[in-house]
PDB file of C-alpha atoms in Angstrom:
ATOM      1  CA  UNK A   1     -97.142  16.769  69.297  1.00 44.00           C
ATOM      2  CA  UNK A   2     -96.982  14.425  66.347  1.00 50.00           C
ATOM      3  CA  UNK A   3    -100.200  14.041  64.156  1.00 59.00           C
ATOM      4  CA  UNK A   4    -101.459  10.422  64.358  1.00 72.00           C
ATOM      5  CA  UNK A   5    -103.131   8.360  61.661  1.00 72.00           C
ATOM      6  CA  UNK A   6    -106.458   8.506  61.442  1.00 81.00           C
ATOM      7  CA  UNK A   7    -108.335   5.589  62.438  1.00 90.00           C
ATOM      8  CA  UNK A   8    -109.219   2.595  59.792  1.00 88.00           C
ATOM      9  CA  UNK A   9    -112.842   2.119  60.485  1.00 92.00           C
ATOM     10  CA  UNK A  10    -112.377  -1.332  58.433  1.00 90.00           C
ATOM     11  CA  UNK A  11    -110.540  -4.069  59.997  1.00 89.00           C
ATOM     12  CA  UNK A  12    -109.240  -6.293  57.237  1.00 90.00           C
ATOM     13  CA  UNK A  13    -106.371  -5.046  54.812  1.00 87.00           C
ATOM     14  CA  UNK A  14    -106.616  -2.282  51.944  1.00 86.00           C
ATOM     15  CA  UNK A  15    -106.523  -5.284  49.298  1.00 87.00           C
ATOM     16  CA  UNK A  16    -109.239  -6.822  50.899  1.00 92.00           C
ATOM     17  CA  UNK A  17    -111.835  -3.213  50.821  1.00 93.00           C
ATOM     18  CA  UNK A  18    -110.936  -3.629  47.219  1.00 93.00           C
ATOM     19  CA  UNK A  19    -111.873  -6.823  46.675  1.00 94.00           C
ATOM     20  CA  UNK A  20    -115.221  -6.697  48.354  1.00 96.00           C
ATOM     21  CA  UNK A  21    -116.070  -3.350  46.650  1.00 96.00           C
ATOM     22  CA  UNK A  22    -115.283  -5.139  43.173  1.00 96.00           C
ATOM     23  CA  UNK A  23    -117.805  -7.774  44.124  1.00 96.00           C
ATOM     24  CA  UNK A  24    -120.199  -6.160  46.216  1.00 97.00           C
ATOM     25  CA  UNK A  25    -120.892  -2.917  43.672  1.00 97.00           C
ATOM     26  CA  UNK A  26    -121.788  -4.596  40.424  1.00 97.00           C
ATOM     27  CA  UNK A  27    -124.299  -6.820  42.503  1.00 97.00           C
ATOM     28  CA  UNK A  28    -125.522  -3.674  44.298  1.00 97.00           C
ATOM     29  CA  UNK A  29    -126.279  -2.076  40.698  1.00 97.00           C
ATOM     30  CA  UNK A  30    -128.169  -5.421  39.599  1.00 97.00           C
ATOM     31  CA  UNK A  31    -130.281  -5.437  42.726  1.00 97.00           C
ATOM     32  CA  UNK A  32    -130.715  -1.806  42.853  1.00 97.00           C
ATOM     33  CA  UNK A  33    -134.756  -1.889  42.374  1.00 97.00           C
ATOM     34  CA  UNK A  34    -134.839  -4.288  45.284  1.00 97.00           C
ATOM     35  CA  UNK A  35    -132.645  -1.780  47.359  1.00 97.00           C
ATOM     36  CA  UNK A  36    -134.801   1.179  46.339  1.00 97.00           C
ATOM     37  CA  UNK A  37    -137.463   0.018  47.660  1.00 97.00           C
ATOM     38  CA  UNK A  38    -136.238  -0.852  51.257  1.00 97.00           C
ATOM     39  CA  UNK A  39    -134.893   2.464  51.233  1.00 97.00           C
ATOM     40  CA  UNK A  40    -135.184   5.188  48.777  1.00 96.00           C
ATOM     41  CA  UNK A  41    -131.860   6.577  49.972  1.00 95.00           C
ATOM     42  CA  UNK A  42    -130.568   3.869  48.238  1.00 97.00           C
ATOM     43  CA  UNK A  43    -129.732   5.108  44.263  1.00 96.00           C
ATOM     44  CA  UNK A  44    -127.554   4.481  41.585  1.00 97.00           C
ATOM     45  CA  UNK A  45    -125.354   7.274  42.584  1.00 97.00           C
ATOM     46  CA  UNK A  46    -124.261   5.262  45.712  1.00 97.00           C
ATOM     47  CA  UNK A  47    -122.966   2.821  43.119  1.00 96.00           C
ATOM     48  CA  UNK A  48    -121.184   5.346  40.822  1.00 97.00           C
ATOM     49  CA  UNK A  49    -119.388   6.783  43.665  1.00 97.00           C
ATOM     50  CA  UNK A  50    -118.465   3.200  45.030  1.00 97.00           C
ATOM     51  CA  UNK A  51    -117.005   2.303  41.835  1.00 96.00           C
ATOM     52  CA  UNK A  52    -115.054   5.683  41.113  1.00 95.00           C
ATOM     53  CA  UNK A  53    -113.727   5.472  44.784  1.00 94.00           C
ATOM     54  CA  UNK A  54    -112.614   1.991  43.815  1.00 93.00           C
ATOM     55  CA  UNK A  55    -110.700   2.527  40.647  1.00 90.00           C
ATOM     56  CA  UNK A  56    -109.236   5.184  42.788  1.00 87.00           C
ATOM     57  CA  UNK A  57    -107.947   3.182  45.654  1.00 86.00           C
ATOM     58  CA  UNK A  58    -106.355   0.742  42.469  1.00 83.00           C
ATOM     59  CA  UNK A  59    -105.062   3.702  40.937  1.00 77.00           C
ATOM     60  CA  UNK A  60    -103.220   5.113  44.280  1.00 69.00           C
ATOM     61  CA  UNK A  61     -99.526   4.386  44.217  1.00 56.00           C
ATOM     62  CA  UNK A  62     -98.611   6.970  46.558  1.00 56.00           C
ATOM     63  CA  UNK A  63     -98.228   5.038  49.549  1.00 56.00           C
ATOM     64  CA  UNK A  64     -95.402   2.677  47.815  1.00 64.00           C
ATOM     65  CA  UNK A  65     -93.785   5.257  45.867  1.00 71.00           C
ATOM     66  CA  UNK A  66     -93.443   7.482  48.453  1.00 72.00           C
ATOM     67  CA  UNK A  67     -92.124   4.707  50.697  1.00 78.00           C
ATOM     68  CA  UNK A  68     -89.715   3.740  47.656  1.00 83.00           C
ATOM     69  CA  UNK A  69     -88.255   7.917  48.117  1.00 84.00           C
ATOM     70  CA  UNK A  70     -87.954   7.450  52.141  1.00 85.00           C
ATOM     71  CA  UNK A  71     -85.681   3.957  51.492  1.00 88.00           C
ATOM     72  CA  UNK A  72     -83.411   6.142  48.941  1.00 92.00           C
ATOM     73  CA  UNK A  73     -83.184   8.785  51.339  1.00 92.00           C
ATOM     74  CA  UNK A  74     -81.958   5.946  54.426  1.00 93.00           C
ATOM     75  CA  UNK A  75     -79.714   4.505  51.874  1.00 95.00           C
ATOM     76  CA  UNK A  76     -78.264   7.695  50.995  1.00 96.00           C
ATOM     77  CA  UNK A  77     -77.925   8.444  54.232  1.00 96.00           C
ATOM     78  CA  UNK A  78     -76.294   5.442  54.748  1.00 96.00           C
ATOM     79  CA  UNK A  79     -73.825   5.680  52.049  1.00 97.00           C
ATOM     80  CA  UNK A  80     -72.665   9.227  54.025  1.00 97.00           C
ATOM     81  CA  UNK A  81     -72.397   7.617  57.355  1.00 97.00           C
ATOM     82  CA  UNK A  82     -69.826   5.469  55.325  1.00 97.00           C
ATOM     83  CA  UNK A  83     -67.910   8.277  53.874  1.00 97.00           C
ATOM     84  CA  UNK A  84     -67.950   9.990  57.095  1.00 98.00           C
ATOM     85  CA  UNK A  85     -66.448   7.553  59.259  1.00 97.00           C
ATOM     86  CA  UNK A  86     -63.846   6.558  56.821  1.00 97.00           C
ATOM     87  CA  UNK A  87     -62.667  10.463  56.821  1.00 97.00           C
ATOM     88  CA  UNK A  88     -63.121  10.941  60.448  1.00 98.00           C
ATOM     89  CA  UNK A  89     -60.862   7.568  60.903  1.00 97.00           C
ATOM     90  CA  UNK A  90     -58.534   9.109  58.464  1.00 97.00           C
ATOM     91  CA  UNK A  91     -58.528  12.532  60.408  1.00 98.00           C
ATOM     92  CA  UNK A  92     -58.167  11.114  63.759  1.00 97.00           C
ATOM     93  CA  UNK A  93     -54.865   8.234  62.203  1.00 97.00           C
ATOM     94  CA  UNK A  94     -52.931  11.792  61.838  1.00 97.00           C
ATOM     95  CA  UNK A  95     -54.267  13.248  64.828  1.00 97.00           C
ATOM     96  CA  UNK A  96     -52.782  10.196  67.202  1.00 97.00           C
ATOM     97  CA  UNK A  97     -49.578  10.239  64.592  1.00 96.00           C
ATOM     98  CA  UNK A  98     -49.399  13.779  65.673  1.00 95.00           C
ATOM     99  CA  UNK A  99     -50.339  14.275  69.012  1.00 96.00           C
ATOM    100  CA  UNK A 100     -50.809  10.891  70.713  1.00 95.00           C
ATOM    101  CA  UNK A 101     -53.954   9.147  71.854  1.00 92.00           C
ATOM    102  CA  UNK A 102     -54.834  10.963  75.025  1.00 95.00           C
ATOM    103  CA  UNK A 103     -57.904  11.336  76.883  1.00 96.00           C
ATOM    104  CA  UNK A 104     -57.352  15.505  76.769  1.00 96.00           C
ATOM    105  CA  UNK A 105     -56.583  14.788  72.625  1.00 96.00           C
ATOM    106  CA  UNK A 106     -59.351  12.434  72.174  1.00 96.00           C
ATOM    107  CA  UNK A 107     -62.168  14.525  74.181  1.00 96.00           C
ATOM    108  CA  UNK A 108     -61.315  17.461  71.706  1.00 97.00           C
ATOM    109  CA  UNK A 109     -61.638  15.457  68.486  1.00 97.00           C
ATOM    110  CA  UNK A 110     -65.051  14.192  69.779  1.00 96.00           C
ATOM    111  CA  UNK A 111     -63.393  10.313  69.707  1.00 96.00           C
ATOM    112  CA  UNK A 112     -65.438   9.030  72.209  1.00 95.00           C
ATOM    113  CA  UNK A 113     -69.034  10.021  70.583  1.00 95.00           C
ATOM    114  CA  UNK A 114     -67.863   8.253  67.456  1.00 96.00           C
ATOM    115  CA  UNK A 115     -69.147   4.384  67.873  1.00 94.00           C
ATOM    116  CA  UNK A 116     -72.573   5.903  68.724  1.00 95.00           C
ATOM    117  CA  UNK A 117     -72.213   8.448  66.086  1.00 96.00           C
ATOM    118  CA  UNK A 118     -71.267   6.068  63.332  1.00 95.00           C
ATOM    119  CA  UNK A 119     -75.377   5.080  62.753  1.00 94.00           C
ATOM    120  CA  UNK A 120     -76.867   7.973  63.468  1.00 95.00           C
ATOM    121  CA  UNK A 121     -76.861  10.904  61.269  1.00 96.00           C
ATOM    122  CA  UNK A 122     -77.955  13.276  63.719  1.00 96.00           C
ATOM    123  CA  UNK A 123     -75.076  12.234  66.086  1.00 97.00           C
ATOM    124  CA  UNK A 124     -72.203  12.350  62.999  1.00 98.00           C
ATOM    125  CA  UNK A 125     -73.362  15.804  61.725  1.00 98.00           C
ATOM    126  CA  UNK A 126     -71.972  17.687  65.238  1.00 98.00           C
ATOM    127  CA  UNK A 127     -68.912  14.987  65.391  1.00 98.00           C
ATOM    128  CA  UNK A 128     -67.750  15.622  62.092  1.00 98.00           C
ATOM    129  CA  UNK A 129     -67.893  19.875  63.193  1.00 97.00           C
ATOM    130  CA  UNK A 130     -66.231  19.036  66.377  1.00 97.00           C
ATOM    131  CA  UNK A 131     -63.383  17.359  64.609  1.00 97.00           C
ATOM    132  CA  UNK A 132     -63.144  19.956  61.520  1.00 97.00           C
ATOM    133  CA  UNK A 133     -63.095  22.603  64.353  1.00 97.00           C
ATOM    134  CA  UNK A 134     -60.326  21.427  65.832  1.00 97.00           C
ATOM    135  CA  UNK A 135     -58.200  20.187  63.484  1.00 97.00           C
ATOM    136  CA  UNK A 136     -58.571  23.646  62.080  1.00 96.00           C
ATOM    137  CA  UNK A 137     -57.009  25.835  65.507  1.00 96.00           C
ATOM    138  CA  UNK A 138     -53.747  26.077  64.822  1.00 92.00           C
ATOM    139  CA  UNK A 139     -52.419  24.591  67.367  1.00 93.00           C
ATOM    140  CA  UNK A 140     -53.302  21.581  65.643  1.00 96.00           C
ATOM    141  CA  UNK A 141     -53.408  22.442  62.369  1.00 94.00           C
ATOM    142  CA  UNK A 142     -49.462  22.766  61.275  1.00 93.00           C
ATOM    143  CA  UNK A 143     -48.859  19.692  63.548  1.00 95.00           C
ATOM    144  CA  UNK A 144     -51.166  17.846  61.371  1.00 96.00           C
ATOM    145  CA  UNK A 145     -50.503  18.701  57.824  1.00 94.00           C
ATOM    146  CA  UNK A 146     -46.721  18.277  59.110  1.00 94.00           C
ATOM    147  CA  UNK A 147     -47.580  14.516  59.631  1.00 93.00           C
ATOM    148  CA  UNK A 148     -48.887  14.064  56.430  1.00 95.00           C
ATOM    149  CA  UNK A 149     -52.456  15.215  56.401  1.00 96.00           C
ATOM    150  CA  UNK A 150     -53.881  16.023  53.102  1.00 94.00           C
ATOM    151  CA  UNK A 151     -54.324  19.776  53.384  1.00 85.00           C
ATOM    152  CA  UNK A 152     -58.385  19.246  51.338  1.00 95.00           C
ATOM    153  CA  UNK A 153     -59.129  16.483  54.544  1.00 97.00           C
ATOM    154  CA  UNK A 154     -60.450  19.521  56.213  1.00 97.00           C
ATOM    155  CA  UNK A 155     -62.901  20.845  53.662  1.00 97.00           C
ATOM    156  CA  UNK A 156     -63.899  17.339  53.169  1.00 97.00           C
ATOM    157  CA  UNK A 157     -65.355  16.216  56.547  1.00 98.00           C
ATOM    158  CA  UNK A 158     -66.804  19.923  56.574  1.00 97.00           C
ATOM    159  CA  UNK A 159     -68.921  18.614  53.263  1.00 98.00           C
ATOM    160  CA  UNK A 160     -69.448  15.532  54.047  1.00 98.00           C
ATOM    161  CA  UNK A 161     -71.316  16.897  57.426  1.00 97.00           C
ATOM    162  CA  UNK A 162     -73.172  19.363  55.122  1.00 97.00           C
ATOM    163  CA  UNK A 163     -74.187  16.888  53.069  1.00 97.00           C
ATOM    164  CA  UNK A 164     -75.426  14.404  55.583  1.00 97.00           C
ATOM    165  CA  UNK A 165     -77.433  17.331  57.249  1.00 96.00           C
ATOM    166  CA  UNK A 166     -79.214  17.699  54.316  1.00 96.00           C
ATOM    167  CA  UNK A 167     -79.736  14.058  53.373  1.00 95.00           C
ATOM    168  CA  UNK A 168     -81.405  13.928  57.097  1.00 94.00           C
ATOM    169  CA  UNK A 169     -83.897  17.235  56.716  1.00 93.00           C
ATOM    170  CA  UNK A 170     -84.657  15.640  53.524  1.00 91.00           C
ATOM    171  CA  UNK A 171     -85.335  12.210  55.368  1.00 89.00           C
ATOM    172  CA  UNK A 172     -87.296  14.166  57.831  1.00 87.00           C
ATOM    173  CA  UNK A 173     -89.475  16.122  55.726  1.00 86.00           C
ATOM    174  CA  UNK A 174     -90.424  12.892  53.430  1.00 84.00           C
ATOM    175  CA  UNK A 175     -91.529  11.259  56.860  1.00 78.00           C
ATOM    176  CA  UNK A 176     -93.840  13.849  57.296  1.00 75.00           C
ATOM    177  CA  UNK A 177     -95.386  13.997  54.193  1.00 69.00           C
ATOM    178  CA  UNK A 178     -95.728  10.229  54.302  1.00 69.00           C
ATOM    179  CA  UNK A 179     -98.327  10.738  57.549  1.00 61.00           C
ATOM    180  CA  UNK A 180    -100.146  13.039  55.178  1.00 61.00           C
ATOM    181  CA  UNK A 181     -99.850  10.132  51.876  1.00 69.00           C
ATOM    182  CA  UNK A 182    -101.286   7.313  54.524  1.00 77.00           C
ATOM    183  CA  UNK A 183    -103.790   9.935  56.056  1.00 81.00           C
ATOM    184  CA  UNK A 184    -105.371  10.518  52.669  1.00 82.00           C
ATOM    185  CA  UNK A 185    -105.609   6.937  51.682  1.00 84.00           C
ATOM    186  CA  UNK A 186    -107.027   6.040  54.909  1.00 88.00           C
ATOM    187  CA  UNK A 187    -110.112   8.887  54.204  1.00 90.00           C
ATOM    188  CA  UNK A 188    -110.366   6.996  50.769  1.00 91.00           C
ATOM    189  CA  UNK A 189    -110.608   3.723  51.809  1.00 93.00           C
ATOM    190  CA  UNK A 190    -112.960   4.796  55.246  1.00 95.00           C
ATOM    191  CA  UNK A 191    -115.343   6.142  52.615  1.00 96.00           C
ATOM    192  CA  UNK A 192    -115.157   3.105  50.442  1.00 96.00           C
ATOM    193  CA  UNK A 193    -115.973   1.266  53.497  1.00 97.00           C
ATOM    194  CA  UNK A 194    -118.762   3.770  54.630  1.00 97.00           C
ATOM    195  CA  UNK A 195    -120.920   2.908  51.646  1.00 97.00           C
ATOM    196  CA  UNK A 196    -120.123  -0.752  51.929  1.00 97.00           C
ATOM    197  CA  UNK A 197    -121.299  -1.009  55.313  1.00 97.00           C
ATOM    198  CA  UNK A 198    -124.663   1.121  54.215  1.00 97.00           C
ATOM    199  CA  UNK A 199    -125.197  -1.829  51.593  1.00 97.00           C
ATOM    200  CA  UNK A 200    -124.315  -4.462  54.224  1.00 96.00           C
ATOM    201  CA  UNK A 201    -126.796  -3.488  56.684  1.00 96.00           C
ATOM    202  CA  UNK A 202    -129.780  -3.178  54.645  1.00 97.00           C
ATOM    203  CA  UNK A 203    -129.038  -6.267  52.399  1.00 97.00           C
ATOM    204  CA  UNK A 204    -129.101  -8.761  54.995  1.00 96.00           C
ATOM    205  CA  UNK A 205    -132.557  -7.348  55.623  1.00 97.00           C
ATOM    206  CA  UNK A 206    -133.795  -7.540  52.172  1.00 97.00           C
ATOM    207  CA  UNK A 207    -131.724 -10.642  51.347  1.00 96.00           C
ATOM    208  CA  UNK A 208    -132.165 -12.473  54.663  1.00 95.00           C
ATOM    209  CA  UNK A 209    -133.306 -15.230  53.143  1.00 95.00           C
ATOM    210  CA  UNK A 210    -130.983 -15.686  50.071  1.00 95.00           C
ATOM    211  CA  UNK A 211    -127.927 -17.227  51.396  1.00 94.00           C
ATOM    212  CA  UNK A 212    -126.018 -17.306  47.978  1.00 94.00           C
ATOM    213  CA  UNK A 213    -126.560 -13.416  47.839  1.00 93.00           C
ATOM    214  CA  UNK A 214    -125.474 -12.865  51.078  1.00 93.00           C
ATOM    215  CA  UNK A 215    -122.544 -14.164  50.563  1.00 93.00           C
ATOM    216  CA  UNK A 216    -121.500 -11.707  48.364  1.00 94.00           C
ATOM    217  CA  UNK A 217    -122.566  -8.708  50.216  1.00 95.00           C
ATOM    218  CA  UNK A 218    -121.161 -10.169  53.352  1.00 94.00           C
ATOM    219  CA  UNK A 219    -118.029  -8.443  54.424  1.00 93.00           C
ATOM    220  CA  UNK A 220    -116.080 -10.374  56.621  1.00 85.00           C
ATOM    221  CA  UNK A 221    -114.828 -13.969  55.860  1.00 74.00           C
ATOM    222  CA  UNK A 222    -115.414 -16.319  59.298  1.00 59.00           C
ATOM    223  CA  UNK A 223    -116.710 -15.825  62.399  1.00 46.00           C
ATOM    224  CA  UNK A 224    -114.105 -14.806  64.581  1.00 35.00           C
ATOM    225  CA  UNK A 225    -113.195 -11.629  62.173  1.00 41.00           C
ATOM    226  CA  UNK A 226    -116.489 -10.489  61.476  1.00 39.00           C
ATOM    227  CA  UNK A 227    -116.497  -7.413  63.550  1.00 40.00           C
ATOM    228  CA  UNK A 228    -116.275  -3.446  62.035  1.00 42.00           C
ATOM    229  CA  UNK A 229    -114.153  -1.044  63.728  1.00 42.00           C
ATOM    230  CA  UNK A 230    -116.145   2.195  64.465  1.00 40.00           C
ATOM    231  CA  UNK A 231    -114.320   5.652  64.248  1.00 36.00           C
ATOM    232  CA  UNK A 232    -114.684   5.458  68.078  1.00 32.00           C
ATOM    233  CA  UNK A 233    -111.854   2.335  67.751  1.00 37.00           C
ATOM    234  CA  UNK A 234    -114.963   0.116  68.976  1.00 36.00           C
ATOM    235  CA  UNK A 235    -115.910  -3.304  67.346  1.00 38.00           C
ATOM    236  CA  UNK A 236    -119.194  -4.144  66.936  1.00 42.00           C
ATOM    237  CA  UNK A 237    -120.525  -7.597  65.230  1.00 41.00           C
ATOM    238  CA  UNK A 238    -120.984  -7.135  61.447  1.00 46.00           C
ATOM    239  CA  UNK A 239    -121.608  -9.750  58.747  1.00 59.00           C
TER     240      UNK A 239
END
């Protein structure tokens, strides 16, 4: 079974954790004494680790650069699909010169799995081996190169569906990984949001009646959004 995400327990965007943490930890540090004395769970470490969790989340590029390696791998991909249909076209011009366009002639050069085939790499791959395999029984073989087919066509759609193999394993396994990139960031920015929660809740205690405060520590922005979402995937009403 595939892994899944793990769950955001924040419900506005990553930009947005970052923002709030920018403006809600340098106030935390300033009102510290008044925090400390609500709660003496409360320290200055809570405020170190918010801002070093921060500057991390602005630091992490992984997510985009390892999205930017999956779009070179499509496009390379892509680029093969291109290659391979223009040599399978070319095979299958000296295979009708040859042999006629028959149903028997056609099933055996894999011509009917080709539209489909033509976008997906995992559909060209055995197409391309079908139609290397055949042209390469002799029966076909001497028929073909006697109509004109370059004798290196052969060896080239045999590449070509090496190649695109590995362009899709290589598409595969960066998939993968990138469940693992957005897993991590998610932990990062859950914490982030762990400890602004923690500040949330006991500053509109301490705070309740300093509305200009309160709007800093506040972390949604309007009514109708102002709800958390709990690692349960619950929504409860938080300011």
């Amino acid at each position: 079974m595939r892994k899944k995400e793990p769950p955001r327990k924040f419900g506005i965007s990553f930009n947005d954790v970052i923002a709030k943490s920018q403006s809600i930890q340098p106030l935390y540090m300033q009102d510290l004494n008044s925090f400390t004395s609500f709660d003496p769970s409360f320290t200055s470490v809570l405020g170190e680790e918010l801002l070093t969790e921060t500057r991390e989340a602005l630091e992490d590029f992984s997510g985009s650069s390892h999205m930017a390696e999956i779009n070179r791998a499509t496009e390379k991909i892509t680029g093969l699909l291109d290659d391979s249909a223009k040599v399978y076209q070319k095979l299958i011009y000296f295979v009708h010169s040859s042999f006629g366009s028959t149903k028997a002639i056609d099933n055996t050069f894999g011509r009917y799995q080709y539209l489909k085939a033509r976008k997906s790499e995992k559909l060209m791959v055995p197409l391309l081996k079908q139609a290397a395999k055949a042209a390469s029984l002799e029966q076909f073989k001497s028929g073909l190169e006697a109509q004109g087919m370059p004798p290196r066509l052969i060896q080239e759609i045999e590449h070509l569906a090496e190649l695109l193999a590995e362009a899709d394993d290589q598409q595969e396994m960066l998939k993968k990984q990138q469940l693992l990139v957005t897993s991590q960031r998610i932990d990062l920015y859950n914490s982030i949001w762990d400890k602004l929660v923690k500040i949330n809740t006991a500053a509109k205690i301490i705070f309740i009646d300093d509305a200009a405060r309160m709007a800093i520590y506040k972390l949604y922005d309007g009514k109708p959004s102002e709800t958390e979402i709990t690692e349960t995937g619950e929504e409860t009403t938080e300011g």
